[in-house]
Tab-separated table of C-alpha atoms in Angstrom:
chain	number	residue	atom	x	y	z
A	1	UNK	CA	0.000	0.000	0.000
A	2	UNK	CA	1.086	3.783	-0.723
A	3	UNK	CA	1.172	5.425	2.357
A	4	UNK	CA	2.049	8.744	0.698
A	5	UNK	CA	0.088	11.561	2.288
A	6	UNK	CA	-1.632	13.338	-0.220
A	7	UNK	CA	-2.525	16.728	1.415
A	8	UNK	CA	-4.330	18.260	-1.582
A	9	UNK	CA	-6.765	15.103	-1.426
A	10	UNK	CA	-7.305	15.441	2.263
A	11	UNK	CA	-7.784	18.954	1.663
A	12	UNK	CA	-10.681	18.212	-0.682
A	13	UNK	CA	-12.472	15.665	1.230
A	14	UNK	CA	-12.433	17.580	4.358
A	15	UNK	CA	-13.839	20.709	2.659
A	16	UNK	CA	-16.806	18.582	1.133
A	17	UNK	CA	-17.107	16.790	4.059
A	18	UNK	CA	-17.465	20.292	6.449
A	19	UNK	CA	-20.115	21.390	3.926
A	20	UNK	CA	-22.279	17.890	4.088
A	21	UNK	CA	-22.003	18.365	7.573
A	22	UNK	CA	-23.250	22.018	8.274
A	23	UNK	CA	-26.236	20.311	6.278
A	24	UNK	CA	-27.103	18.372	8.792
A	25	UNK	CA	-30.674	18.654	10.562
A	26	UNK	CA	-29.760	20.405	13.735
A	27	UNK	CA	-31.448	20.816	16.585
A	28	UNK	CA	-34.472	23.253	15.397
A	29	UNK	CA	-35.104	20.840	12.941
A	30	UNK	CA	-35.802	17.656	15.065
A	31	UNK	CA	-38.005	19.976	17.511
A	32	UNK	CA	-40.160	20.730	14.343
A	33	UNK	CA	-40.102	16.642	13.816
A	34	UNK	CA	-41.137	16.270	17.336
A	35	UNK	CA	-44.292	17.918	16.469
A	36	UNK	CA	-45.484	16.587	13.789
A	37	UNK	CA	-47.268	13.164	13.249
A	38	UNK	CA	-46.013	10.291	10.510
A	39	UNK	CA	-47.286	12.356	7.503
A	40	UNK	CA	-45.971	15.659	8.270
A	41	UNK	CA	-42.848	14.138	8.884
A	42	UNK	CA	-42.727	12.328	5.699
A	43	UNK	CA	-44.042	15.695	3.616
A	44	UNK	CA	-41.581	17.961	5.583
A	45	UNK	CA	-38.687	15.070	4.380
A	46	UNK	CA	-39.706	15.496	0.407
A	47	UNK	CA	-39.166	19.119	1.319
A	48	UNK	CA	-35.096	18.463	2.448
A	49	UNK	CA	-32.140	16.706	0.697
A	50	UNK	CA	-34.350	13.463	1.058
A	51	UNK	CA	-36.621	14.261	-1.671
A	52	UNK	CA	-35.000	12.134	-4.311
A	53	UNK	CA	-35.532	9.596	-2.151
A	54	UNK	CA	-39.040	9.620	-0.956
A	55	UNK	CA	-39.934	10.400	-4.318
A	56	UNK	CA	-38.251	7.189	-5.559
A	57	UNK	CA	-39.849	4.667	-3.192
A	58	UNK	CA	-42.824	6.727	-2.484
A	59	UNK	CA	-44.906	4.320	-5.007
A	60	UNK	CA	-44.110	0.695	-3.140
A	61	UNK	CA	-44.013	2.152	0.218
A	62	UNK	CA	-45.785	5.029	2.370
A	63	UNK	CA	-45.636	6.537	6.134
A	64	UNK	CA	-43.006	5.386	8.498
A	65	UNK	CA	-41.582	2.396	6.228
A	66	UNK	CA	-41.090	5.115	4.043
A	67	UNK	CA	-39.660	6.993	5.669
A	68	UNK	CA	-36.904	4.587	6.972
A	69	UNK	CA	-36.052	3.449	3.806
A	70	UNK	CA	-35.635	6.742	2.546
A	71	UNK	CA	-33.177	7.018	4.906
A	72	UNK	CA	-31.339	4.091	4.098
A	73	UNK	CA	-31.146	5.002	0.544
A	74	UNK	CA	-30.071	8.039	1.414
A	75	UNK	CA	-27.030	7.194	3.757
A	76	UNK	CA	-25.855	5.249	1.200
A	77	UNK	CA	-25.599	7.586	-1.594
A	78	UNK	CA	-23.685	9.761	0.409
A	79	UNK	CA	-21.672	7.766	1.547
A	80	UNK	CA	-20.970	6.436	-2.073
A	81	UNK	CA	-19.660	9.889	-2.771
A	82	UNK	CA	-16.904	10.137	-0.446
A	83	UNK	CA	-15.686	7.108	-2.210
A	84	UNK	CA	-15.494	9.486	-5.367
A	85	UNK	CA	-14.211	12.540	-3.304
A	86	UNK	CA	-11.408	10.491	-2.176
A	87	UNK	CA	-7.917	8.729	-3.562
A	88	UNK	CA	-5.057	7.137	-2.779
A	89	UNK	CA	-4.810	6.284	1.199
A	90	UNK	CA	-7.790	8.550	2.082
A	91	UNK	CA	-9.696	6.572	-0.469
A	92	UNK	CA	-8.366	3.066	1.104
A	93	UNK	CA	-9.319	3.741	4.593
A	94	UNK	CA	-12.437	5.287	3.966
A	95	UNK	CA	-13.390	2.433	2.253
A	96	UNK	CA	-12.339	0.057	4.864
A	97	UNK	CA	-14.158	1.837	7.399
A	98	UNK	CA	-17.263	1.545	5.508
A	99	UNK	CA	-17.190	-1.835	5.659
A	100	UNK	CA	-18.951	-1.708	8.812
A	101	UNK	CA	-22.298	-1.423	6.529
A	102	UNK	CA	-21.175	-5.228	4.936
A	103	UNK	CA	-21.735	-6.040	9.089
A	104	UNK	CA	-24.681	-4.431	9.372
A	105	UNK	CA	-26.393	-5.635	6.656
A	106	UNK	CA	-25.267	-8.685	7.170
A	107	UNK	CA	-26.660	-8.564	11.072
A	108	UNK	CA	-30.422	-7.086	9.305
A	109	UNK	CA	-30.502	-10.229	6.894
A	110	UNK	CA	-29.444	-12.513	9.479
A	111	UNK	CA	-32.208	-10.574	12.149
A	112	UNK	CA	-34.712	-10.960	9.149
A	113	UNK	CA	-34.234	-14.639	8.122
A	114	UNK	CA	-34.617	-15.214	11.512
A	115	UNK	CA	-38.039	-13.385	12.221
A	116	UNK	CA	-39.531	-14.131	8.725
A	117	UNK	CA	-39.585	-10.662	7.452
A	118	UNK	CA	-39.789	-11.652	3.950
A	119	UNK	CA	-36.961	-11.059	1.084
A	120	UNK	CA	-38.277	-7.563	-0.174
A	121	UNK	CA	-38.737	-6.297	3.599
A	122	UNK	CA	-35.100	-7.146	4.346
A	123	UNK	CA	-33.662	-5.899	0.838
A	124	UNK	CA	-35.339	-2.688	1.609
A	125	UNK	CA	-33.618	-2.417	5.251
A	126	UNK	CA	-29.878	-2.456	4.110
A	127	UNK	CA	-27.953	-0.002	3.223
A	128	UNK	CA	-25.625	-0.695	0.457
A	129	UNK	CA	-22.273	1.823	0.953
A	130	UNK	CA	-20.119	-1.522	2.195
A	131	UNK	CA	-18.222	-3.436	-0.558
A	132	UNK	CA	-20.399	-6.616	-1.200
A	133	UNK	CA	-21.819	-6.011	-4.243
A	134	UNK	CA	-25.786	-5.789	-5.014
A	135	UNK	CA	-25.587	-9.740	-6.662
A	136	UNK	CA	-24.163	-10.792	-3.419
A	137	UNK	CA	-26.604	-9.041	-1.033
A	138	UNK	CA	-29.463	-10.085	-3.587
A	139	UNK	CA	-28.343	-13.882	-2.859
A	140	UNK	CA	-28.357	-13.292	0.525
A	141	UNK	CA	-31.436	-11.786	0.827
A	142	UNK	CA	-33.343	-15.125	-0.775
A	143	UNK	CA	-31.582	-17.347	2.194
A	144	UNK	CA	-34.376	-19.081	3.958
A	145	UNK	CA	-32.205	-19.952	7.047
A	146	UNK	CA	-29.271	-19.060	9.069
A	147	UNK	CA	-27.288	-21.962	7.630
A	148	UNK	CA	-28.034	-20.549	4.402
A	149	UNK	CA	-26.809	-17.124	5.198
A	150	UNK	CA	-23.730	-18.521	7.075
A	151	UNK	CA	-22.672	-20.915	3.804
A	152	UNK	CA	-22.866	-18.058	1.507
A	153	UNK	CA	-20.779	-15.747	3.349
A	154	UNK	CA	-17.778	-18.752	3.576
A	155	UNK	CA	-15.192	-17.202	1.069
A	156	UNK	CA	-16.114	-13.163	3.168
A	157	UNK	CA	-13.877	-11.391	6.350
A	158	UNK	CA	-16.969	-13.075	8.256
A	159	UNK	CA	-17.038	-16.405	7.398
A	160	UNK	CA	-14.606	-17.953	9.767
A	161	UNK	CA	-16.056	-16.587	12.443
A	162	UNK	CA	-19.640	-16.840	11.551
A	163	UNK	CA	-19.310	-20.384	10.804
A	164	UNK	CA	-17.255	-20.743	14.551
A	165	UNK	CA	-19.962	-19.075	16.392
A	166	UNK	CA	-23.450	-21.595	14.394
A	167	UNK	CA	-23.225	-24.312	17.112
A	168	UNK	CA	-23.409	-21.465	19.676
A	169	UNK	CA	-26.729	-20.382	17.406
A	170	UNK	CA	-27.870	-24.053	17.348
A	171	UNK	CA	-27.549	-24.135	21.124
A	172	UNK	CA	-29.342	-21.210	22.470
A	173	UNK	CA	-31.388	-19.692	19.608
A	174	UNK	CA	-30.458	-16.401	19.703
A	175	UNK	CA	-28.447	-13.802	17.398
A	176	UNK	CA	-26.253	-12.996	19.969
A	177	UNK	CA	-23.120	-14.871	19.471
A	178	UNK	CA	-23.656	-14.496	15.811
A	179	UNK	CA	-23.827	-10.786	16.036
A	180	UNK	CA	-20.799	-10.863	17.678
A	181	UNK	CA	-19.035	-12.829	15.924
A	182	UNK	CA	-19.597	-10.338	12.655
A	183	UNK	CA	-18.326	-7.472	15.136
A	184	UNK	CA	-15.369	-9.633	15.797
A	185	UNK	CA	-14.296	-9.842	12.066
A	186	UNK	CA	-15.167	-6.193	11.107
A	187	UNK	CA	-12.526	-5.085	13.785
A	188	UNK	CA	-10.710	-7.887	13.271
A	189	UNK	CA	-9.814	-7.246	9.406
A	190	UNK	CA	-10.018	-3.470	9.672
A	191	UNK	CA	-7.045	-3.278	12.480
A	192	UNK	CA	-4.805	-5.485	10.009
A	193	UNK	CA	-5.420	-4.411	7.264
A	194	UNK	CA	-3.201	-1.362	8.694
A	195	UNK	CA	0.785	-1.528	7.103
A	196	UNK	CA	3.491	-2.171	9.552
A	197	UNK	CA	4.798	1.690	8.814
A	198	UNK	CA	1.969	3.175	8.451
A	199	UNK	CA	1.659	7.334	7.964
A	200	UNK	CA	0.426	9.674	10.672
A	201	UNK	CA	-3.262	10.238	8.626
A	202	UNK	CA	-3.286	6.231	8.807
A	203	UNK	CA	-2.420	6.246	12.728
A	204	UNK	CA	-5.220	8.948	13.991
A	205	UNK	CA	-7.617	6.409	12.039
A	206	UNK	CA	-6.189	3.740	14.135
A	207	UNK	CA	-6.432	5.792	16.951
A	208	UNK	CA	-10.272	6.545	15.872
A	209	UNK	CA	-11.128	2.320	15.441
A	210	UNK	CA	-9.495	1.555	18.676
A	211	UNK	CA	-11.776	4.608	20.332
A	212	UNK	CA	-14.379	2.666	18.853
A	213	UNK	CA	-13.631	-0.693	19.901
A	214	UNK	CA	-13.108	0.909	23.335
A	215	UNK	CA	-16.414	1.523	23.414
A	216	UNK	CA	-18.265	-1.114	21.625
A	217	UNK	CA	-17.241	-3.098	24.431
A	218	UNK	CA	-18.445	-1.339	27.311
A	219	UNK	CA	-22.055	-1.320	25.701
A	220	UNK	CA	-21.237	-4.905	25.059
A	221	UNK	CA	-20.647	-5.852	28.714
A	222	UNK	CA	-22.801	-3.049	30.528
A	223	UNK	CA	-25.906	-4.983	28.185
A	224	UNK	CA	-24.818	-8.677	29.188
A	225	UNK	CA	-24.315	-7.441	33.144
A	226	UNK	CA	-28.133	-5.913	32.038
A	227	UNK	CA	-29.389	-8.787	30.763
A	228	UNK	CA	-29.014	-11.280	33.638
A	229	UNK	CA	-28.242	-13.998	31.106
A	230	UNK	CA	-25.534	-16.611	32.235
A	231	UNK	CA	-22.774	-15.019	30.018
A	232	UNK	CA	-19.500	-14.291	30.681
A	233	UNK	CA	-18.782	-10.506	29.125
A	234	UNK	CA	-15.343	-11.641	28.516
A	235	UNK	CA	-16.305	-14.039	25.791
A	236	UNK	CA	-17.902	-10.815	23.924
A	237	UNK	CA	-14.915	-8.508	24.349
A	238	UNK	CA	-13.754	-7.123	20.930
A	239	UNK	CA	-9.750	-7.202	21.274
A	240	UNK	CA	-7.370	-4.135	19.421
A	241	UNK	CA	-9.026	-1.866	22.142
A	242	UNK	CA	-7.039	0.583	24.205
A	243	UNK	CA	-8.418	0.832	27.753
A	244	UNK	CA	-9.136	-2.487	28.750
A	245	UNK	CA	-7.867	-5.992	28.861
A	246	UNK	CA	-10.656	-8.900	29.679
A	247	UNK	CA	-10.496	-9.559	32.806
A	248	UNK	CA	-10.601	-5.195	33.369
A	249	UNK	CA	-13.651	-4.917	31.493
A	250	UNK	CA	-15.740	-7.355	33.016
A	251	UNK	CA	-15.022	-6.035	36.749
A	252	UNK	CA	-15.279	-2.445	35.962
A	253	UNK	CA	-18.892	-3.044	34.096
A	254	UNK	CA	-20.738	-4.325	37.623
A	255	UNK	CA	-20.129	-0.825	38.967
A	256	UNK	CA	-20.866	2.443	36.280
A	257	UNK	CA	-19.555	4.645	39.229
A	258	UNK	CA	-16.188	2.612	38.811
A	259	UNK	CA	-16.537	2.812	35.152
A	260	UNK	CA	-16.862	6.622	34.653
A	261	UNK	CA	-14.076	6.734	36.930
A	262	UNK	CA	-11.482	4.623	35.244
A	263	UNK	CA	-12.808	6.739	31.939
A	264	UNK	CA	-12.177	10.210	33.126
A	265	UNK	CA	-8.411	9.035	34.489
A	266	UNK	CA	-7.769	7.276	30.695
A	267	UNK	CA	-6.381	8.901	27.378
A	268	UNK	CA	-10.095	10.055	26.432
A	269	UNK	CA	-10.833	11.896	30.181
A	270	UNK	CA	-10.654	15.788	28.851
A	271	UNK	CA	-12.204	15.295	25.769
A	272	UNK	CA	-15.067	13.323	27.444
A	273	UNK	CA	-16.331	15.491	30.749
A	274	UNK	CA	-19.368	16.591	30.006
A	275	UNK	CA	-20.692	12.826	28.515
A	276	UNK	CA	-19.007	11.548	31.546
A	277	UNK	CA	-21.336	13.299	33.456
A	278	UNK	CA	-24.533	12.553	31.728
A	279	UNK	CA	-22.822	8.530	31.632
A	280	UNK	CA	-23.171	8.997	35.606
A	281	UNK	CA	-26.779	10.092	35.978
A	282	UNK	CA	-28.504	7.681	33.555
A	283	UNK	CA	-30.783	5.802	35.231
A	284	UNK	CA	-31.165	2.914	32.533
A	285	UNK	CA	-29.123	1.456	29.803
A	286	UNK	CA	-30.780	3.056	27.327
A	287	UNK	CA	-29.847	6.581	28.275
A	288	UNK	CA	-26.293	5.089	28.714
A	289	UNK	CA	-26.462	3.981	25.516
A	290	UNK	CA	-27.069	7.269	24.286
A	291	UNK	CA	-24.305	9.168	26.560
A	292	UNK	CA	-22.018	6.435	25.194
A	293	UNK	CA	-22.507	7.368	21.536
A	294	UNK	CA	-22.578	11.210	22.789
A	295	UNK	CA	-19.059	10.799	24.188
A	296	UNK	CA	-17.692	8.797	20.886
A	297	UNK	CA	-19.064	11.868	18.914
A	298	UNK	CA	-17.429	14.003	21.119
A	299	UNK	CA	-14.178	12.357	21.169
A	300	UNK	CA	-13.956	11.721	17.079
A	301	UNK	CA	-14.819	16.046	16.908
A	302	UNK	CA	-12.095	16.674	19.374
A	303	UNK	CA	-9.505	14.544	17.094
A	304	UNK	CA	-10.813	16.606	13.989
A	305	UNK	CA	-10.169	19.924	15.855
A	306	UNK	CA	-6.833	18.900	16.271
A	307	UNK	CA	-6.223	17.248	12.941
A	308	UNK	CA	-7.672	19.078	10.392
A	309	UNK	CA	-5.948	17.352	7.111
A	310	UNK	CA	-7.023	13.349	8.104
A	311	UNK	CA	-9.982	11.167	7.811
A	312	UNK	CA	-10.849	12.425	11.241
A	313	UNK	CA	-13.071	14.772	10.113
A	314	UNK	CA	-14.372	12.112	7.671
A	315	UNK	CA	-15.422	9.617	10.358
A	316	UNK	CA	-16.770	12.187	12.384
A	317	UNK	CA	-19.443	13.311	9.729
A	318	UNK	CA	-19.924	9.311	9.053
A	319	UNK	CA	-20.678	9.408	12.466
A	320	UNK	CA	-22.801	12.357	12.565
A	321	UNK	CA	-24.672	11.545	9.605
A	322	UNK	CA	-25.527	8.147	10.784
A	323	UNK	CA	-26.918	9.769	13.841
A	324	UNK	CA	-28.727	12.220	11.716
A	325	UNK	CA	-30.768	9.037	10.316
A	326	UNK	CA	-30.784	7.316	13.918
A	327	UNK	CA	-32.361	10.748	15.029
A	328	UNK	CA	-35.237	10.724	12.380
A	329	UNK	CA	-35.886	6.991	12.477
A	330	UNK	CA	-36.120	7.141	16.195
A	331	UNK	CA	-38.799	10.230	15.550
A	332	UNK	CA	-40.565	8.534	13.257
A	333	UNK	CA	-40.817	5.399	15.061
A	334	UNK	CA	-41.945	7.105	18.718
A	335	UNK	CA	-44.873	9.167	16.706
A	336	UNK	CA	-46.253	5.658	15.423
A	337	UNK	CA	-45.686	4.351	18.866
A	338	UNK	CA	-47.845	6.981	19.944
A	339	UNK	CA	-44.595	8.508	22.486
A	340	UNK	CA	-44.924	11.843	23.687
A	341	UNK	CA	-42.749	14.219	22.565
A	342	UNK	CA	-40.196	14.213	25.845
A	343	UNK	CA	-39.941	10.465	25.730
A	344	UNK	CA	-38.667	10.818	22.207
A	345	UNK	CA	-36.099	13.444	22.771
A	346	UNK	CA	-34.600	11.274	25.337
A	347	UNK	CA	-33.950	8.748	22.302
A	348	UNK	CA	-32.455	11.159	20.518
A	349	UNK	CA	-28.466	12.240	20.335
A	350	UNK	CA	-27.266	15.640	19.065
A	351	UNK	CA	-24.283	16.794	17.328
């Protein structure tokens, strides 16, 4: 791999990327959301950079579906164009990084075959920005079981592990351990896929993935110790992290007091304060959930104030434009639930 720094293409990206980002709904917008039902919110989206869009699946689908797929769609396109913004190592670890979209939809097709959603439900809910191509996903979309799934994704980074973790399936009928598993290989191929020398760009993304990691696994552990199931969180734990070893995680996750702690005294304390503090007043793991993703924002924008010229500010609007989508889904979702309007903003994270 050429690990040449290209400053003139970072430049480039990070200038497109800055303007995608001031795009972003902000926090005006979702209180408008918050008031309006299903089919406001669907005729104020036809009215934003979602038109296209709604406009293209508004014949097969309508309301909230609509809606989500929309979003979907959407995600993906723009995420499609960074791939054009970008070259050389920008374009290479970009592209890496959006391989976490192969794990997802792989997770949704795996989640669907298993509740019976139906092939055209489950092609609707991925979002195609990864590199498996549309013939592959199409395949895998027309599995009719796990084992089906599992066999076609042999020769893929998730095969291995996918087919190690199908007894553990067999055994106790649940996604879990599959789920898992995909994490597993996503991190897994993303960390060495890194060259032994690599260039300072490449190392703040490393830094970024292992921030990542770092945090995958508390929510990991914190929803095991939740659960009450029989697990042991070590057999979850993602490795490549920086913070913790095993045996660390599992003992810090019976105590969040302990936890918030050991984060404020670690490399990502200063940048991390104010989600620290939020991290210590939530009263249930969903509103740790969502300080957890608060403080990962927070920490990928601090590394882009710093490092202007680097895929740092590239993650962080991946981030922040998955959360945009999170945000309206979430919306969408609580107004057919019939939630008030406060119960929704708690779901809700802002950048």
């Amino acid at each position: 791999m050429n690990t040449t720094v290209d400053t003139a293409n970072y430049g480039y990206v990070t200038a497109r990327v800055r303007v995608r980002r001031a795009a972003l709904f902000d926090e005006d917008d979702y209180r408008k959301l918050v008031r309006m039902g299903p089919g406001e919110i669907a005729r104020f989206m036809e009215e934003t950079e979602y038109e296209t869009e709604m406009n293209a699946l508004g014949s097969r689908h309508d309301g909230v579906d609509l809606i989500e797929y929309a979003l979907n769609r959407n995600l993906a396109k723009h995420f499609d164009d960074l791939l054009t913004f970008a070259g050389g190592e920008l374009y290479e670890n970009i592209a890496r990084y959006l391989r976490k979209f192969d794990a997802w939809n792989v997770k949704t097709i795996i989640r669907g075959v298993y509740t019976d959603a139906g092939q055209q439900t489950i092609a609707d809910d991925l979002i195609r920005a990864g590199a498996f191509s549309d013939e592959l996903l199409d395949r895998l979309t027309e599995s009719t079981s796990i084992e089906m799934v599992v066999e076609q994704l042999s020769n893929t980074i998730f095969g291995p592990a996918l087919e190690a973790a199908y007894s553990d399936y067999e055994e106790t009928d649940v996604l879990v351990p599959l789920e898992n598993a995909i994490d597993r290989a996503f991190y897994s191929e993303l960390l060495g896929d890194v060259p032994e020398n690599p260039s300072e760009p490449t190392k703040l993304y490393v830094q970024l993935l292992r921030a990542e990691i770092d945090f995958r696994n508390i929510r990991n552990a914190l929803r095991l110790a939740r659960s009450g199931a029989d697990i042991d969180p070590s057999e979850y734990f993602i490795s490549g992290g920086q913070l913790f070893e095993e045996s660390e995680l599992e003992q810090l996750t019976t105590n969040v007091g302990q936890l918030t702690e050991y984060l404020r005294h670690s490399s990502y304390g200063s940048d991390l304060e104010g989600a620290l503090d939020e991290l210590e007043e939530a009263d249930s793991l969903i509103e740790f959930e969502r300080a957890l993703d608060q403080a990962l924002l927070e920490y990928t924008d601090a590394l882009t104030n710093r490092h202007h010229l680097s895929i740092c500010p590239v993650i962080a609007y991946i981030r922040a434009k998955e959360r945009e989508v999170d945000n309206i889904r979430a919306i969408a979702r609580g107004k057919e639930a019939g939630l008030t309007g406060e119960q929704i903003e708690e779901e809700l994270v802002i950048v």
